[in-house]
mmCIF file of N, CA and C in Angstrom:
data_model
loop_
_atom_site.group_PDB
_atom_site.id
_atom_site.type_symbol
_atom_site.label_atom_id
_atom_site.label_comp_id
_atom_site.label_asym_id
_atom_site.label_seq_id
_atom_site.Cartn_x
_atom_site.Cartn_y
_atom_site.Cartn_z
ATOM 1 N N UNK A 288 41.482 -66.757 8.006
ATOM 2 C CA UNK A 288 42.177 -67.396 9.113
ATOM 3 C C UNK A 288 43.399 -66.549 9.474
ATOM 4 N N UNK A 289 43.636 -66.368 10.761
ATOM 5 C CA UNK A 289 44.788 -65.565 11.181
ATOM 6 C C UNK A 289 46.080 -66.362 11.043
ATOM 7 N N UNK A 290 47.195 -65.644 10.952
ATOM 8 C CA UNK A 290 48.490 -66.321 10.869
ATOM 9 C C UNK A 290 48.732 -67.145 12.127
ATOM 10 N N UNK A 291 48.270 -66.623 13.287
ATOM 11 C CA UNK A 291 48.462 -67.359 14.536
ATOM 12 C C UNK A 291 47.738 -68.703 14.495
ATOM 13 N N UNK A 292 46.582 -68.740 13.837
ATOM 14 C CA UNK A 292 45.838 -69.996 13.711
ATOM 15 C C UNK A 292 46.632 -71.010 12.899
ATOM 16 N N UNK A 293 47.302 -70.539 11.834
ATOM 17 C CA UNK A 293 48.145 -71.454 11.049
ATOM 18 C C UNK A 293 49.238 -72.059 11.929
ATOM 19 N N UNK A 294 49.868 -71.227 12.756
ATOM 20 C CA UNK A 294 50.925 -71.730 13.644
ATOM 21 C C UNK A 294 50.337 -72.714 14.651
ATOM 22 N N UNK A 295 49.254 -72.305 15.314
ATOM 23 C CA UNK A 295 48.682 -73.127 16.393
ATOM 24 C C UNK A 295 48.087 -74.434 15.893
ATOM 25 N N UNK A 296 47.355 -74.376 14.762
ATOM 26 C CA UNK A 296 46.605 -75.560 14.320
ATOM 27 C C UNK A 296 47.326 -76.390 13.268
ATOM 28 N N UNK A 297 48.246 -75.795 12.520
ATOM 29 C CA UNK A 297 48.891 -76.541 11.435
ATOM 30 C C UNK A 297 50.356 -76.863 11.710
ATOM 31 N N UNK A 298 51.040 -76.008 12.485
ATOM 32 C CA UNK A 298 52.448 -76.275 12.781
ATOM 33 C C UNK A 298 52.618 -76.925 14.160
ATOM 34 N N UNK A 299 51.887 -76.447 15.163
ATOM 35 C CA UNK A 299 52.033 -76.977 16.524
ATOM 36 C C UNK A 299 51.007 -78.091 16.795
ATOM 37 N N UNK A 300 50.536 -78.726 15.736
ATOM 38 C CA UNK A 300 49.495 -79.738 15.843
ATOM 39 C C UNK A 300 50.057 -81.075 16.345
ATOM 40 N N UNK A 301 49.144 -81.954 16.751
ATOM 41 C CA UNK A 301 49.498 -83.336 17.090
ATOM 42 C C UNK A 301 49.926 -83.999 15.780
ATOM 43 N N UNK A 302 51.119 -84.580 15.745
ATOM 44 C CA UNK A 302 51.652 -85.173 14.513
ATOM 45 C C UNK A 302 51.178 -86.612 14.374
ATOM 46 N N UNK A 303 50.376 -86.866 13.347
ATOM 47 C CA UNK A 303 49.915 -88.224 13.019
ATOM 48 C C UNK A 303 49.291 -88.958 14.198
ATOM 49 N N UNK A 304 48.624 -88.222 15.093
ATOM 50 C CA UNK A 304 47.963 -88.875 16.219
ATOM 51 C C UNK A 304 48.919 -89.476 17.244
ATOM 52 N N UNK A 305 50.198 -89.061 17.212
ATOM 53 C CA UNK A 305 51.200 -89.622 18.124
ATOM 54 C C UNK A 305 51.216 -88.913 19.472
ATOM 55 N N UNK A 306 50.590 -87.743 19.536
ATOM 56 C CA UNK A 306 50.665 -86.941 20.748
ATOM 57 C C UNK A 306 51.932 -86.097 20.801
ATOM 58 N N UNK A 307 52.760 -86.168 19.763
ATOM 59 C CA UNK A 307 53.990 -85.390 19.707
ATOM 60 C C UNK A 307 53.765 -84.112 18.902
ATOM 61 N N UNK A 308 54.511 -83.090 19.249
ATOM 62 C CA UNK A 308 54.385 -81.780 18.602
ATOM 63 C C UNK A 308 55.764 -81.218 18.318
ATOM 64 N N UNK A 309 55.828 -80.265 17.380
ATOM 65 C CA UNK A 309 57.055 -79.498 17.191
ATOM 66 C C UNK A 309 57.323 -78.738 18.496
ATOM 67 N N UNK A 310 58.575 -78.466 18.784
ATOM 68 C CA UNK A 310 58.869 -77.728 20.011
ATOM 69 C C UNK A 310 58.663 -76.221 19.837
ATOM 70 N N UNK A 311 58.753 -75.733 18.591
ATOM 71 C CA UNK A 311 58.518 -74.317 18.312
ATOM 72 C C UNK A 311 58.240 -74.147 16.829
ATOM 73 N N UNK A 312 57.521 -73.080 16.488
ATOM 74 C CA UNK A 312 57.191 -72.823 15.087
ATOM 75 C C UNK A 312 56.902 -71.338 14.902
ATOM 76 N N UNK A 313 57.078 -70.882 13.652
ATOM 77 C CA UNK A 313 56.786 -69.481 13.346
ATOM 78 C C UNK A 313 56.588 -69.307 11.852
ATOM 79 N N UNK A 314 55.916 -68.210 11.504
ATOM 80 C CA UNK A 314 55.816 -67.754 10.122
ATOM 81 C C UNK A 314 56.372 -66.337 10.139
ATOM 82 N N UNK A 315 57.430 -66.127 9.373
ATOM 83 C CA UNK A 315 58.149 -64.857 9.390
ATOM 84 C C UNK A 315 58.282 -64.347 7.960
ATOM 85 N N UNK A 316 57.987 -63.066 7.769
ATOM 86 C CA UNK A 316 58.096 -62.464 6.442
ATOM 87 C C UNK A 316 59.537 -62.439 5.957
ATOM 88 N N UNK A 317 59.708 -62.342 4.643
ATOM 89 C CA UNK A 317 61.049 -62.274 4.063
ATOM 90 C C UNK A 317 61.858 -61.112 4.651
ATOM 91 N N UNK A 318 61.163 -60.068 5.134
ATOM 92 C CA UNK A 318 61.852 -58.901 5.700
ATOM 93 C C UNK A 318 62.197 -59.088 7.178
ATOM 94 N N UNK A 319 61.850 -60.260 7.730
ATOM 95 C CA UNK A 319 62.152 -60.524 9.137
ATOM 96 C C UNK A 319 61.026 -60.205 10.097
ATOM 97 N N UNK A 320 59.918 -59.650 9.586
ATOM 98 C CA UNK A 320 58.788 -59.354 10.473
ATOM 99 C C UNK A 320 58.084 -60.656 10.859
ATOM 100 N N UNK A 321 57.767 -60.774 12.140
ATOM 101 C CA UNK A 321 57.106 -61.982 12.633
ATOM 102 C C UNK A 321 55.613 -61.861 12.358
ATOM 103 N N UNK A 322 55.080 -62.802 11.566
ATOM 104 C CA UNK A 322 53.642 -62.819 11.290
ATOM 105 C C UNK A 322 52.909 -63.542 12.413
ATOM 106 N N UNK A 323 53.502 -64.628 12.888
ATOM 107 C CA UNK A 323 52.928 -65.384 14.001
ATOM 108 C C UNK A 323 53.994 -66.353 14.487
ATOM 109 N N UNK A 324 53.905 -66.716 15.783
ATOM 110 C CA UNK A 324 54.866 -67.669 16.322
ATOM 111 C C UNK A 324 54.287 -68.363 17.538
ATOM 112 N N UNK A 325 54.830 -69.531 17.837
ATOM 113 C CA UNK A 325 54.446 -70.222 19.058
ATOM 114 C C UNK A 325 55.114 -69.502 20.226
ATOM 115 N N UNK A 326 54.569 -69.669 21.418
ATOM 116 C CA UNK A 326 55.141 -69.002 22.590
ATOM 117 C C UNK A 326 56.569 -69.465 22.848
ATOM 118 N N UNK A 327 56.912 -70.656 22.365
ATOM 119 C CA UNK A 327 58.242 -71.227 22.596
ATOM 120 C C UNK A 327 59.274 -70.828 21.535
ATOM 121 N N UNK A 328 58.845 -70.103 20.489
ATOM 122 C CA UNK A 328 59.782 -69.755 19.413
ATOM 123 C C UNK A 328 60.776 -68.721 19.923
ATOM 124 N N UNK A 329 62.089 -68.942 19.685
ATOM 125 C CA UNK A 329 63.101 -68.007 20.203
ATOM 126 C C UNK A 329 63.094 -66.668 19.467
ATOM 127 N N UNK A 330 63.689 -65.680 20.096
ATOM 128 C CA UNK A 330 63.790 -64.341 19.504
ATOM 129 C C UNK A 330 64.856 -64.368 18.413
ATOM 130 N N UNK A 331 64.419 -64.378 17.170
ATOM 131 C CA UNK A 331 65.357 -64.475 16.046
ATOM 132 C C UNK A 331 65.965 -63.109 15.764
ATOM 133 N N UNK A 332 67.207 -63.114 15.320
ATOM 134 C CA UNK A 332 67.921 -61.867 15.048
ATOM 135 C C UNK A 332 67.810 -61.528 13.556
ATOM 136 N N UNK A 333 67.813 -60.235 13.244
ATOM 137 C CA UNK A 333 67.639 -59.819 11.849
ATOM 138 C C UNK A 333 68.758 -60.344 10.958
ATOM 139 N N UNK A 334 70.000 -60.406 11.481
ATOM 140 C CA UNK A 334 71.090 -60.916 10.648
ATOM 141 C C UNK A 334 70.928 -62.404 10.373
ATOM 142 N N UNK A 335 70.228 -63.121 11.266
ATOM 143 C CA UNK A 335 69.961 -64.542 11.029
ATOM 144 C C UNK A 335 68.978 -64.709 9.874
ATOM 145 N N UNK A 336 67.952 -63.860 9.825
ATOM 146 C CA UNK A 336 67.001 -63.886 8.697
ATOM 147 C C UNK A 336 67.737 -63.535 7.405
ATOM 148 N N UNK A 337 68.611 -62.535 7.466
ATOM 149 C CA UNK A 337 69.383 -62.142 6.285
ATOM 150 C C UNK A 337 70.201 -63.320 5.766
ATOM 151 N N UNK A 338 70.855 -64.046 6.673
ATOM 152 C CA UNK A 338 71.650 -65.213 6.278
ATOM 153 C C UNK A 338 70.809 -66.317 5.679
ATOM 154 N N UNK A 339 69.629 -66.548 6.257
ATOM 155 C CA UNK A 339 68.721 -67.580 5.738
ATOM 156 C C UNK A 339 68.232 -67.193 4.344
ATOM 157 N N UNK A 340 67.837 -65.939 4.176
ATOM 158 C CA UNK A 340 67.366 -65.479 2.863
ATOM 159 C C UNK A 340 68.485 -65.584 1.821
ATOM 160 N N UNK A 341 69.723 -65.273 2.223
ATOM 161 C CA UNK A 341 70.850 -65.369 1.290
ATOM 162 C C UNK A 341 71.039 -66.820 0.856
ATOM 163 N N UNK A 342 70.874 -67.770 1.807
ATOM 164 C CA UNK A 342 71.060 -69.178 1.458
ATOM 165 C C UNK A 342 69.965 -69.649 0.489
ATOM 166 N N UNK A 343 68.760 -69.113 0.611
ATOM 167 C CA UNK A 343 67.716 -69.466 -0.360
ATOM 168 C C UNK A 343 68.086 -68.938 -1.746
ATOM 169 N N UNK A 344 68.684 -67.724 -1.807
ATOM 170 C CA UNK A 344 69.092 -67.133 -3.089
ATOM 171 C C UNK A 344 70.360 -67.773 -3.640
ATOM 172 N N UNK A 345 71.274 -68.114 -2.739
ATOM 173 C CA UNK A 345 72.561 -68.710 -3.120
ATOM 174 C C UNK A 345 72.782 -69.968 -2.279
ATOM 175 N N UNK A 346 72.116 -71.089 -2.646
ATOM 176 C CA UNK A 346 72.191 -72.305 -1.829
ATOM 177 C C UNK A 346 73.628 -72.718 -1.520
ATOM 178 N N UNK A 347 73.842 -73.058 -0.243
ATOM 179 C CA UNK A 347 75.159 -73.489 0.187
ATOM 180 C C UNK A 347 75.916 -72.446 0.998
ATOM 181 N N UNK A 348 75.404 -71.196 1.050
ATOM 182 C CA UNK A 348 76.150 -70.155 1.764
ATOM 183 C C UNK A 348 76.158 -70.394 3.276
ATOM 184 N N UNK A 349 75.133 -71.066 3.831
ATOM 185 C CA UNK A 349 75.100 -71.312 5.276
ATOM 186 C C UNK A 349 75.906 -72.543 5.688
ATOM 187 N N UNK A 350 76.158 -73.444 4.748
ATOM 188 C CA UNK A 350 76.802 -74.715 5.103
ATOM 189 C C UNK A 350 78.116 -74.543 5.874
ATOM 190 N N UNK A 351 79.026 -73.644 5.455
ATOM 191 C CA UNK A 351 80.302 -73.534 6.175
ATOM 192 C C UNK A 351 80.153 -72.989 7.604
ATOM 193 N N UNK A 352 79.201 -72.081 7.825
ATOM 194 C CA UNK A 352 79.078 -71.418 9.126
ATOM 195 C C UNK A 352 77.988 -72.021 9.994
ATOM 196 N N UNK A 353 77.066 -72.751 9.373
ATOM 197 C CA UNK A 353 75.913 -73.259 10.106
ATOM 198 C C UNK A 353 74.754 -72.279 10.050
ATOM 199 N N UNK A 354 73.591 -72.784 10.395
ATOM 200 C CA UNK A 354 72.372 -71.980 10.450
ATOM 201 C C UNK A 354 72.188 -71.561 11.901
ATOM 202 N N UNK A 355 71.983 -70.277 12.127
ATOM 203 C CA UNK A 355 71.798 -69.788 13.500
ATOM 204 C C UNK A 355 70.370 -69.301 13.697
ATOM 205 N N UNK A 356 69.797 -69.683 14.838
ATOM 206 C CA UNK A 356 68.454 -69.248 15.230
ATOM 207 C C UNK A 356 68.545 -68.820 16.683
ATOM 208 N N UNK A 357 68.403 -67.508 16.921
ATOM 209 C CA UNK A 357 68.528 -66.941 18.269
ATOM 210 C C UNK A 357 69.865 -67.350 18.896
ATOM 211 N N UNK A 358 70.914 -67.354 18.076
ATOM 212 C CA UNK A 358 72.247 -67.661 18.570
ATOM 213 C C UNK A 358 72.574 -69.140 18.672
ATOM 214 N N UNK A 359 71.578 -70.008 18.454
ATOM 215 C CA UNK A 359 71.806 -71.458 18.503
ATOM 216 C C UNK A 359 72.227 -71.923 17.114
ATOM 217 N N UNK A 360 73.317 -72.680 17.058
ATOM 218 C CA UNK A 360 73.865 -73.116 15.770
ATOM 219 C C UNK A 360 73.351 -74.502 15.402
ATOM 220 N N UNK A 361 72.845 -74.619 14.182
ATOM 221 C CA UNK A 361 72.411 -75.891 13.603
ATOM 222 C C UNK A 361 73.328 -76.233 12.438
ATOM 223 N N UNK A 362 73.707 -77.498 12.324
ATOM 224 C CA UNK A 362 74.478 -77.949 11.172
ATOM 225 C C UNK A 362 73.505 -78.063 9.999
ATOM 226 N N UNK A 363 73.830 -77.442 8.870
ATOM 227 C CA UNK A 363 72.963 -77.490 7.696
ATOM 228 C C UNK A 363 73.083 -78.865 7.047
ATOM 229 N N UNK A 364 71.937 -79.508 6.835
ATOM 230 C CA UNK A 364 71.902 -80.813 6.188
ATOM 231 C C UNK A 364 71.107 -80.702 4.895
ATOM 232 N N UNK A 365 71.022 -81.782 4.170
ATOM 233 C CA UNK A 365 70.384 -81.756 2.856
ATOM 234 C C UNK A 365 68.999 -81.117 2.895
ATOM 235 N N UNK A 366 68.772 -80.188 2.002
ATOM 236 C CA UNK A 366 67.475 -79.545 1.864
ATOM 237 C C UNK A 366 67.086 -79.552 0.402
ATOM 238 N N UNK A 367 66.296 -78.592 0.000
ATOM 239 C CA UNK A 367 65.937 -78.424 -1.405
ATOM 240 C C UNK A 367 66.389 -77.018 -1.782
ATOM 241 N N UNK A 368 67.438 -76.891 -2.592
ATOM 242 C CA UNK A 368 67.990 -75.573 -2.915
ATOM 243 C C UNK A 368 66.919 -74.577 -3.348
ATOM 244 N N UNK A 369 66.915 -73.428 -2.683
ATOM 245 C CA UNK A 369 65.963 -72.372 -3.011
ATOM 246 C C UNK A 369 64.580 -72.563 -2.430
ATOM 247 N N UNK A 370 64.304 -73.707 -1.777
ATOM 248 C CA UNK A 370 62.949 -73.967 -1.272
ATOM 249 C C UNK A 370 62.917 -74.371 0.199
ATOM 250 N N UNK A 371 63.833 -75.253 0.611
ATOM 251 C CA UNK A 371 63.818 -75.767 1.986
ATOM 252 C C UNK A 371 65.247 -75.831 2.513
ATOM 253 N N UNK A 372 65.418 -75.336 3.755
ATOM 254 C CA UNK A 372 66.690 -75.482 4.469
ATOM 255 C C UNK A 372 66.408 -76.360 5.687
ATOM 256 N N UNK A 373 67.280 -77.337 5.904
ATOM 257 C CA UNK A 373 67.132 -78.209 7.070
ATOM 258 C C UNK A 373 68.402 -78.142 7.905
ATOM 259 N N UNK A 374 68.221 -78.154 9.218
ATOM 260 C CA UNK A 374 69.360 -78.115 10.115
ATOM 261 C C UNK A 374 69.211 -79.146 11.217
ATOM 262 N N UNK A 375 70.348 -79.554 11.783
ATOM 263 C CA UNK A 375 70.374 -80.584 12.817
ATOM 264 C C UNK A 375 71.212 -80.080 13.978
ATOM 265 N N UNK A 376 70.744 -80.360 15.206
ATOM 266 C CA UNK A 376 71.500 -80.043 16.406
ATOM 267 C C UNK A 376 71.171 -81.108 17.436
ATOM 268 N N UNK A 377 72.130 -81.959 17.733
ATOM 269 C CA UNK A 377 71.890 -83.019 18.706
ATOM 270 C C UNK A 377 70.744 -83.914 18.264
ATOM 271 N N UNK A 378 69.790 -84.126 19.161
ATOM 272 C CA UNK A 378 68.652 -84.993 18.840
ATOM 273 C C UNK A 378 67.495 -84.229 18.213
ATOM 274 N N UNK A 379 67.712 -82.949 17.926
ATOM 275 C CA UNK A 379 66.655 -82.138 17.341
ATOM 276 C C UNK A 379 67.114 -81.469 16.063
ATOM 277 N N UNK A 380 66.307 -80.523 15.606
ATOM 278 C CA UNK A 380 66.666 -79.831 14.382
ATOM 279 C C UNK A 380 65.628 -78.803 13.990
ATOM 280 N N UNK A 381 65.768 -78.337 12.746
ATOM 281 C CA UNK A 381 64.922 -77.263 12.231
ATOM 282 C C UNK A 381 64.659 -77.491 10.749
ATOM 283 N N UNK A 382 63.455 -77.117 10.317
ATOM 284 C CA UNK A 382 63.106 -77.102 8.896
ATOM 285 C C UNK A 382 62.560 -75.715 8.584
ATOM 286 N N UNK A 383 63.033 -75.117 7.492
ATOM 287 C CA UNK A 383 62.534 -73.808 7.053
ATOM 288 C C UNK A 383 62.103 -73.937 5.600
ATOM 289 N N UNK A 384 60.843 -73.614 5.334
ATOM 290 C CA UNK A 384 60.291 -73.651 3.969
ATOM 291 C C UNK A 384 60.053 -72.213 3.520
ATOM 292 N N UNK A 385 60.540 -71.885 2.329
ATOM 293 C CA UNK A 385 60.335 -70.543 1.785
ATOM 294 C C UNK A 385 59.092 -70.539 0.901
ATOM 295 N N UNK A 386 58.223 -69.545 1.139
ATOM 296 C CA UNK A 386 57.084 -69.334 0.252
ATOM 297 C C UNK A 386 57.330 -68.006 -0.472
ATOM 298 N N UNK A 387 56.368 -67.557 -1.237
ATOM 299 C CA UNK A 387 56.534 -66.317 -1.988
ATOM 300 C C UNK A 387 56.782 -65.105 -1.119
ATOM 301 N N UNK A 388 56.190 -65.084 0.095
ATOM 302 C CA UNK A 388 56.291 -63.902 0.949
ATOM 303 C C UNK A 388 56.843 -64.187 2.338
ATOM 304 N N UNK A 389 56.936 -65.466 2.712
ATOM 305 C CA UNK A 389 57.273 -65.779 4.099
ATOM 306 C C UNK A 389 58.218 -66.970 4.208
ATOM 307 N N UNK A 390 58.692 -67.191 5.434
ATOM 308 C CA UNK A 390 59.464 -68.369 5.803
ATOM 309 C C UNK A 390 58.665 -69.098 6.877
ATOM 310 N N UNK A 391 58.477 -70.394 6.689
ATOM 311 C CA UNK A 391 57.762 -71.211 7.673
ATOM 312 C C UNK A 391 58.818 -72.010 8.434
ATOM 313 N N UNK A 392 58.886 -71.791 9.748
ATOM 314 C CA UNK A 392 59.884 -72.431 10.605
ATOM 315 C C UNK A 392 59.233 -73.519 11.455
ATOM 316 N N UNK A 393 59.924 -74.644 11.564
ATOM 317 C CA UNK A 393 59.538 -75.684 12.511
ATOM 318 C C UNK A 393 60.784 -76.166 13.224
ATOM 319 N N UNK A 394 60.733 -76.218 14.557
ATOM 320 C CA UNK A 394 61.852 -76.691 15.366
ATOM 321 C C UNK A 394 61.368 -77.925 16.112
ATOM 322 N N UNK A 395 62.206 -78.963 16.165
ATOM 323 C CA UNK A 395 61.775 -80.202 16.819
ATOM 324 C C UNK A 395 62.861 -80.771 17.727
ATOM 325 N N UNK A 396 62.419 -81.592 18.657
ATOM 326 C CA UNK A 396 63.279 -82.397 19.520
ATOM 327 C C UNK A 396 62.713 -83.800 19.505
ATOM 328 N N UNK A 397 63.552 -84.803 19.814
ATOM 329 C CA UNK A 397 63.031 -86.168 19.922
ATOM 330 C C UNK A 397 61.897 -86.173 20.941
ATOM 331 N N UNK A 398 60.851 -86.971 20.767
ATOM 332 C CA UNK A 398 60.748 -88.087 19.822
ATOM 333 C C UNK A 398 60.253 -87.714 18.425
ATOM 334 N N UNK A 399 60.025 -86.420 18.159
ATOM 335 C CA UNK A 399 59.642 -86.026 16.802
ATOM 336 C C UNK A 399 60.835 -86.284 15.888
ATOM 337 N N UNK A 400 60.568 -86.851 14.719
ATOM 338 C CA UNK A 400 61.641 -87.179 13.775
ATOM 339 C C UNK A 400 61.834 -86.051 12.764
ATOM 340 N N UNK A 401 63.014 -86.001 12.117
ATOM 341 C CA UNK A 401 63.213 -84.991 11.068
ATOM 342 C C UNK A 401 62.136 -85.085 9.987
ATOM 343 N N UNK A 402 61.774 -86.302 9.597
ATOM 344 C CA UNK A 402 60.757 -86.476 8.557
ATOM 345 C C UNK A 402 59.408 -85.921 8.952
ATOM 346 N N UNK A 403 59.041 -86.083 10.233
ATOM 347 C CA UNK A 403 57.758 -85.543 10.690
ATOM 348 C C UNK A 403 57.778 -84.021 10.662
ATOM 349 N N UNK A 404 58.877 -83.425 11.104
ATOM 350 C CA UNK A 404 59.001 -81.968 11.077
ATOM 351 C C UNK A 404 58.935 -81.466 9.637
ATOM 352 N N UNK A 405 59.682 -82.128 8.735
ATOM 353 C CA UNK A 405 59.670 -81.733 7.322
ATOM 354 C C UNK A 405 58.250 -81.774 6.771
ATOM 355 N N UNK A 406 57.520 -82.841 7.089
ATOM 356 C CA UNK A 406 56.166 -83.011 6.562
ATOM 357 C C UNK A 406 55.256 -81.871 7.031
ATOM 358 N N UNK A 407 55.277 -81.568 8.324
ATOM 359 C CA UNK A 407 54.403 -80.531 8.886
ATOM 360 C C UNK A 407 54.729 -79.163 8.272
ATOM 361 N N UNK A 408 56.004 -78.814 8.247
ATOM 362 C CA UNK A 408 56.418 -77.496 7.757
ATOM 363 C C UNK A 408 56.186 -77.371 6.254
ATOM 364 N N UNK A 409 56.590 -78.395 5.499
ATOM 365 C CA UNK A 409 56.487 -78.301 4.045
ATOM 366 C C UNK A 409 55.044 -78.382 3.568
ATOM 367 N N UNK A 410 54.198 -79.118 4.277
ATOM 368 C CA UNK A 410 52.787 -79.193 3.896
ATOM 369 C C UNK A 410 52.147 -77.813 4.002
ATOM 370 N N UNK A 411 52.392 -77.099 5.115
ATOM 371 C CA UNK A 411 51.835 -75.756 5.256
ATOM 372 C C UNK A 411 52.490 -74.809 4.249
ATOM 373 N N UNK A 412 53.809 -74.921 4.067
ATOM 374 C CA UNK A 412 54.494 -74.064 3.098
ATOM 375 C C UNK A 412 53.953 -74.244 1.695
ATOM 376 N N UNK A 413 53.743 -75.502 1.291
ATOM 377 C CA UNK A 413 53.201 -75.765 -0.045
ATOM 378 C C UNK A 413 51.797 -75.184 -0.181
ATOM 379 N N UNK A 414 50.994 -75.297 0.876
ATOM 380 C CA UNK A 414 49.634 -74.736 0.859
ATOM 381 C C UNK A 414 49.703 -73.218 0.663
ATOM 382 N N UNK A 415 50.591 -72.547 1.422
ATOM 383 C CA UNK A 415 50.706 -71.088 1.291
ATOM 384 C C UNK A 415 51.190 -70.701 -0.105
ATOM 385 N N UNK A 416 52.110 -71.468 -0.683
ATOM 386 C CA UNK A 416 52.564 -71.211 -2.058
ATOM 387 C C UNK A 416 51.375 -71.313 -3.007
ATOM 388 N N UNK A 417 50.562 -72.352 -2.832
ATOM 389 C CA UNK A 417 49.383 -72.545 -3.676
ATOM 390 C C UNK A 417 48.397 -71.384 -3.553
ATOM 391 N N UNK A 418 48.374 -70.754 -2.372
ATOM 392 C CA UNK A 418 47.473 -69.611 -2.123
ATOM 393 C C UNK A 418 48.077 -68.287 -2.604
ATOM 394 N N UNK A 419 49.272 -68.347 -3.190
ATOM 395 C CA UNK A 419 49.925 -67.135 -3.675
ATOM 396 C C UNK A 419 50.633 -66.357 -2.582
ATOM 397 N N UNK A 420 50.860 -66.997 -1.440
ATOM 398 C CA UNK A 420 51.537 -66.338 -0.322
ATOM 399 C C UNK A 420 52.954 -66.819 -0.215
#
């Protein structure tokens, strides 16, 4: 299965039959290379990936400055140190799950809830971890 298929069918999928979808999603290597992304995913900057990777290695480093994605600032909220970073901005937010080789990104806006975004992103992330990716 191609990486684009994972994004299209597993991240940008209809959530629980509600007809709602994440607003953007991507799978990006630890080095910042884009493996696949939705057409709506913003152009992420290399220093933003560096900051995200640092927060996975040293949880809490993004909290004072916020998480930035293509220049958009998200307030860092409770995640799972070393595994998941969650951010909030207005009525939307972001979930990032770290796997062995990649970062799985999900961005949402209402009516999608933070819990739904977490479920979609973390389910695929856990699957990739199980596959050794």
